[in-house]
Structure formats: structure tokens, C-alpha cells
């Protein structure tokens, strides 16, 4: 609300040091409330950013994951990259895959069952990943949801992150809908294992009742993100901005 009222132009630190630094403080407040590990906090080793929507945030994280893997296997192999989620995954992933150049046939919507409360099974994930690798494809992105929009299913983060780690995949945790509930100690267990994820989003305009649009994105190792997404426009640079970039560009 304040940002809208003041019409702050917070492109980067130079455009508005106050807005940028306030953003880091707010991200840490919310991170602390959720008891996020230090690897997601500015007061720890990394940090986050406020975006308009989950869509915007995931364009950034998926592009970072894409660039990270393509720098190893070569840009010509983009058609081999495969992303995984469950059949309960929000349509964001299909839209974003298209935007960042991943063929839609390379998204695996792994089937869930009522007996496992519509959660993504780590065993089925591993089998699907293995069969894709045998076919010469490259697993690169896992989408886990805490609180699916249809049934509030919460995927088991710890075991899923372990599978993803074995195959070098980026794990994004989408808690857009119900993640705010994890501030309550009795629901914090649903994000246990978050320390194994690379990025985490939560929409404040849903259960946190802020005005549209406000998505919080926390990223571990933000250098992957800044490497992919940074531009270097001359007019948005000065001595002080270089200092700030070196401070947060860790
Ligand atoms: C609402 C929702 C999204 C999409 O969020 P936007 O901010 O509209 O991009 C993604 N995932 C889940 C689980 C949602 O409920």
C-alpha cells in the first residue's frame, strides 16, 4: 500500500536506496516469521525479493535454473530439459516453461492419488526422472507445492529435495496459496525440508491479505539469479550502486 501511495521507483538500489533496503528488511521479517533457514535470509547468507506475482518470480527462477544447466551442457540442448511437478501443480509452470523456452511436452505432471492426499510421490518422481535420463533427456527443475490450490496438498519437501539433489535439479517450492499458514507453529512442519530447496515463493495477497500484487521470492545462492537476470544499464549505475551490488552480490 505504501509503495503504491508514494509511487516509489524502486528499480534498484540507486533509484531508491530506501525502498531497496526496506525490501531486504521486510523479506527478513517474513523469513524470520516462517523460521526460514539462514540460507534464505539477508541476515544470513542470501536473501529475496518482492515481486508482483508467482508467475514473475518463477520466470526468474526457471530462467536461472535453465542458464545454470545450459552453461554446462550447451545451449543447443535446451530441448532436452525436463521439469517435474504433480498433476496438482498450478498452471504457472506450463505458462512459465513456454516463456523460458522449455517445450510443453517436457513438463511431467506426475499423477497423484487420493490415498496419498494428492501429494507428489518421491518414489514416482525418481522413476520418472530415471526413465527420462535413459531417453537422453536432462532433468533440471522440480516444482514442489505446499498447499495446492485445489486441495491444499503439501508435497513432502525433504524426500523430494533428496531426489532432486541426486540428479542436480533446481527445486522451487510454491507456497503461493497456503504458505502464510506456516507462520503458525502448528503448521510450520509443512515447510520442513525447505533448506534443501533453491527457491521459495509465497503470495502475500492470498492468506496474508495484502493488496494485489505481492509475491515474496526467497532464493538460496542468488548469484545464479543475478547472473541470469541482471542488466547493466549505464544510467542505473553510480559509485554507491556499485558498492551496494558488491554488498549483496555475494
Ligand atoms: C495463486 C497460485 C499461483 C499463482 O500465483 P500468481 O501470483 O497469480 O502468479 C501459483 N501457485 C498456487 C498454488 C496458487 O494458489
PDB file of N, CA, C and O and ligand atoms in Angstrom, residues 52-56 90-92 143 145-149 174-178 203 205-206 213 215, ligand 1:
ATOM      1  N   UNK A  52       5.575  -8.998  -8.193  1.00  0.00           N
ATOM      2  CA  UNK A  52       4.137  -8.858  -8.295  1.00  0.00           C
ATOM      3  C   UNK A  52       3.421 -10.187  -8.114  1.00  0.00           C
ATOM      4  O   UNK A  52       2.428 -10.286  -7.396  1.00  0.00           O
ATOM      5  N   UNK A  53       3.922 -11.222  -8.767  1.00  0.00           N
ATOM      6  CA  UNK A  53       3.181 -12.484  -8.775  1.00  0.00           C
ATOM      7  C   UNK A  53       4.125 -13.678  -8.764  1.00  0.00           C
ATOM      8  O   UNK A  53       5.327 -13.535  -9.014  1.00  0.00           O
ATOM      9  N   UNK A  54       3.546 -14.843  -8.493  1.00  0.00           N
ATOM     10  CA  UNK A  54       4.322 -16.080  -8.576  1.00  0.00           C
ATOM     11  C   UNK A  54       4.814 -16.272 -10.008  1.00  0.00           C
ATOM     12  O   UNK A  54       5.947 -16.707 -10.225  1.00  0.00           O
ATOM     13  N   UNK A  55       3.966 -15.939 -10.976  1.00  0.00           N
ATOM     14  CA  UNK A  55       4.394 -16.072 -12.369  1.00  0.00           C
ATOM     15  C   UNK A  55       5.725 -15.347 -12.617  1.00  0.00           C
ATOM     16  O   UNK A  55       6.662 -15.915 -13.164  1.00  0.00           O
ATOM     17  N   UNK A  56       5.779 -14.079 -12.189  1.00  0.00           N
ATOM     18  CA  UNK A  56       7.007 -13.292 -12.393  1.00  0.00           C
ATOM     19  C   UNK A  56       8.197 -13.930 -11.702  1.00  0.00           C
ATOM     20  O   UNK A  56       9.284 -14.021 -12.274  1.00  0.00           O
ATOM     21  N   UNK A  90       0.100 -25.934 -10.080  1.00  0.00           N
ATOM     22  CA  UNK A  90      -0.600 -24.791 -10.673  1.00  0.00           C
ATOM     23  C   UNK A  90      -0.168 -24.596 -12.130  1.00  0.00           C
ATOM     24  O   UNK A  90       0.975 -24.885 -12.482  1.00  0.00           O
ATOM     25  N   UNK A  91      -1.062 -24.064 -12.935  1.00  0.00           N
ATOM     26  CA  UNK A  91      -0.761 -23.874 -14.360  1.00  0.00           C
ATOM     27  C   UNK A  91       0.392 -22.901 -14.615  1.00  0.00           C
ATOM     28  O   UNK A  91       0.878 -22.778 -15.733  1.00  0.00           O
ATOM     29  N   UNK A  92       0.848 -22.211 -13.564  1.00  0.00           N
ATOM     30  CA  UNK A  92       2.007 -21.311 -13.694  1.00  0.00           C
ATOM     31  C   UNK A  92       3.134 -22.025 -14.425  1.00  0.00           C
ATOM     32  O   UNK A  92       3.760 -21.461 -15.323  1.00  0.00           O
ATOM     33  N   UNK A 143       9.248 -28.781  -9.268  1.00  0.00           N
ATOM     34  CA  UNK A 143       8.279 -27.857  -8.684  1.00  0.00           C
ATOM     35  C   UNK A 143       7.537 -28.597  -7.576  1.00  0.00           C
ATOM     36  O   UNK A 143       6.795 -29.538  -7.848  1.00  0.00           O
ATOM     37  N   UNK A 145       4.857 -28.197  -4.310  1.00  0.00           N
ATOM     38  CA  UNK A 145       3.843 -27.254  -3.828  1.00  0.00           C
ATOM     39  C   UNK A 145       3.515 -27.525  -2.370  1.00  0.00           C
ATOM     40  O   UNK A 145       3.326 -28.673  -1.975  1.00  0.00           O
ATOM     41  N   UNK A 146       3.460 -26.449  -1.594  1.00  0.00           N
ATOM     42  CA  UNK A 146       2.956 -26.570  -0.217  1.00  0.00           C
ATOM     43  C   UNK A 146       1.606 -25.863  -0.206  1.00  0.00           C
ATOM     44  O   UNK A 146       1.531 -24.640  -0.186  1.00  0.00           O
ATOM     45  N   UNK A 147       0.549 -26.657  -0.298  1.00  0.00           N
ATOM     46  CA  UNK A 147      -0.799 -26.094  -0.359  1.00  0.00           C
ATOM     47  C   UNK A 147      -1.253 -25.901  -1.793  1.00  0.00           C
ATOM     48  O   UNK A 147      -1.272 -24.781  -2.307  1.00  0.00           O
ATOM     49  N   UNK A 148      -1.594 -27.007  -2.465  1.00  0.00           N
ATOM     50  CA  UNK A 148      -2.094 -26.865  -3.841  1.00  0.00           C
ATOM     51  C   UNK A 148      -3.433 -26.122  -3.810  1.00  0.00           C
ATOM     52  O   UNK A 148      -4.173 -26.196  -2.821  1.00  0.00           O
ATOM     53  N   UNK A 149      -3.727 -25.426  -4.887  1.00  0.00           N
ATOM     54  CA  UNK A 149      -4.913 -24.566  -4.882  1.00  0.00           C
ATOM     55  C   UNK A 149      -6.198 -25.396  -4.788  1.00  0.00           C
ATOM     56  O   UNK A 149      -7.166 -24.977  -4.159  1.00  0.00           O
ATOM     57  N   UNK A 174       6.521 -23.839  -4.256  1.00  0.00           N
ATOM     58  CA  UNK A 174       5.421 -22.904  -4.476  1.00  0.00           C
ATOM     59  C   UNK A 174       4.452 -23.004  -3.300  1.00  0.00           C
ATOM     60  O   UNK A 174       3.742 -23.992  -3.151  1.00  0.00           O
ATOM     61  N   UNK A 175       4.481 -21.970  -2.458  1.00  0.00           N
ATOM     62  CA  UNK A 175       3.552 -21.932  -1.332  1.00  0.00           C
ATOM     63  C   UNK A 175       2.642 -20.710  -1.489  1.00  0.00           C
ATOM     64  O   UNK A 175       2.267 -20.058  -0.513  1.00  0.00           O
ATOM     65  N   UNK A 176       2.309 -20.396  -2.755  1.00  0.00           N
ATOM     66  CA  UNK A 176       1.551 -19.185  -3.061  1.00  0.00           C
ATOM     67  C   UNK A 176       0.270 -19.103  -2.249  1.00  0.00           C
ATOM     68  O   UNK A 176      -0.062 -18.064  -1.680  1.00  0.00           O
ATOM     69  N   UNK A 177      -0.425 -20.225  -2.197  1.00  0.00           N
ATOM     70  CA  UNK A 177      -1.776 -20.201  -1.657  1.00  0.00           C
ATOM     71  C   UNK A 177      -1.783 -20.291  -0.123  1.00  0.00           C
ATOM     72  O   UNK A 177      -2.312 -19.410   0.544  1.00  0.00           O
ATOM     73  N   UNK A 178      -1.166 -21.337   0.414  1.00  0.00           N
ATOM     74  CA  UNK A 178      -1.341 -21.620   1.835  1.00  0.00           C
ATOM     75  C   UNK A 178      -0.091 -21.413   2.680  1.00  0.00           C
ATOM     76  O   UNK A 178      -0.127 -21.618   3.898  1.00  0.00           O
ATOM     77  N   UNK A 203       2.571 -16.027  -1.826  1.00  0.00           N
ATOM     78  CA  UNK A 203       1.805 -14.841  -2.218  1.00  0.00           C
ATOM     79  C   UNK A 203       1.190 -14.162  -1.003  1.00  0.00           C
ATOM     80  O   UNK A 203       0.370 -14.768  -0.303  1.00  0.00           O
ATOM     81  N   UNK A 205      -0.804 -11.667  -1.165  1.00  0.00           N
ATOM     82  CA  UNK A 205      -2.170 -11.196  -1.429  1.00  0.00           C
ATOM     83  C   UNK A 205      -3.205 -12.297  -1.256  1.00  0.00           C
ATOM     84  O   UNK A 205      -4.377 -12.060  -1.458  1.00  0.00           O
ATOM     85  N   UNK A 206      -2.770 -13.484  -0.881  1.00  0.00           N
ATOM     86  CA  UNK A 206      -3.762 -14.531  -0.625  1.00  0.00           C
ATOM     87  C   UNK A 206      -4.067 -14.548   0.873  1.00  0.00           C
ATOM     88  O   UNK A 206      -4.755 -13.663   1.349  1.00  0.00           O
ATOM     89  N   UNK A 213      -0.522  -6.658  -6.181  1.00  0.00           N
ATOM     90  CA  UNK A 213       0.059  -7.990  -6.229  1.00  0.00           C
ATOM     91  C   UNK A 213       1.273  -8.020  -5.324  1.00  0.00           C
ATOM     92  O   UNK A 213       2.013  -7.059  -5.316  1.00  0.00           O
ATOM     93  N   UNK A 215       4.121 -10.977  -4.305  1.00  0.00           N
ATOM     94  CA  UNK A 215       4.681 -12.320  -4.128  1.00  0.00           C
ATOM     95  C   UNK A 215       6.081 -12.180  -3.547  1.00  0.00           C
ATOM     96  O   UNK A 215       6.856 -11.329  -3.967  1.00  0.00           O
TER      97      UNK A 215
HETATM   98  C1  LIG B   1      -2.472 -18.458  -6.948  1.00  0.00           C
HETATM   99  C2  LIG B   1      -1.467 -19.530  -7.112  1.00  0.00           C
HETATM  100  C3  LIG B   1      -0.406 -19.376  -8.007  1.00  0.00           C
HETATM  101  C4  LIG B   1      -0.316 -18.212  -8.980  1.00  0.00           C
HETATM  102  O1  LIG B   1       0.038 -17.046  -8.382  1.00  0.00           O
HETATM  103  P1  LIG B   1       0.168 -15.670  -9.210  1.00  0.00           P
HETATM  104  O2  LIG B   1       0.662 -14.714  -8.184  1.00  0.00           O
HETATM  105  O3  LIG B   1      -1.189 -15.345  -9.727  1.00  0.00           O
HETATM  106  O4  LIG B   1       1.151 -15.879 -10.305  1.00  0.00           O
HETATM  107  C5  LIG B   1       0.577 -20.346  -8.028  1.00  0.00           C
HETATM  108  N1  LIG B   1       0.504 -21.433  -7.241  1.00  0.00           N
HETATM  109  C6  LIG B   1      -0.504 -21.632  -6.372  1.00  0.00           C
HETATM  110  C7  LIG B   1      -0.500 -22.852  -5.510  1.00  0.00           C
HETATM  111  C8  LIG B   1      -1.541 -20.687  -6.286  1.00  0.00           C
HETATM  112  O5  LIG B   1      -2.576 -20.904  -5.449  1.00  0.00           O
END
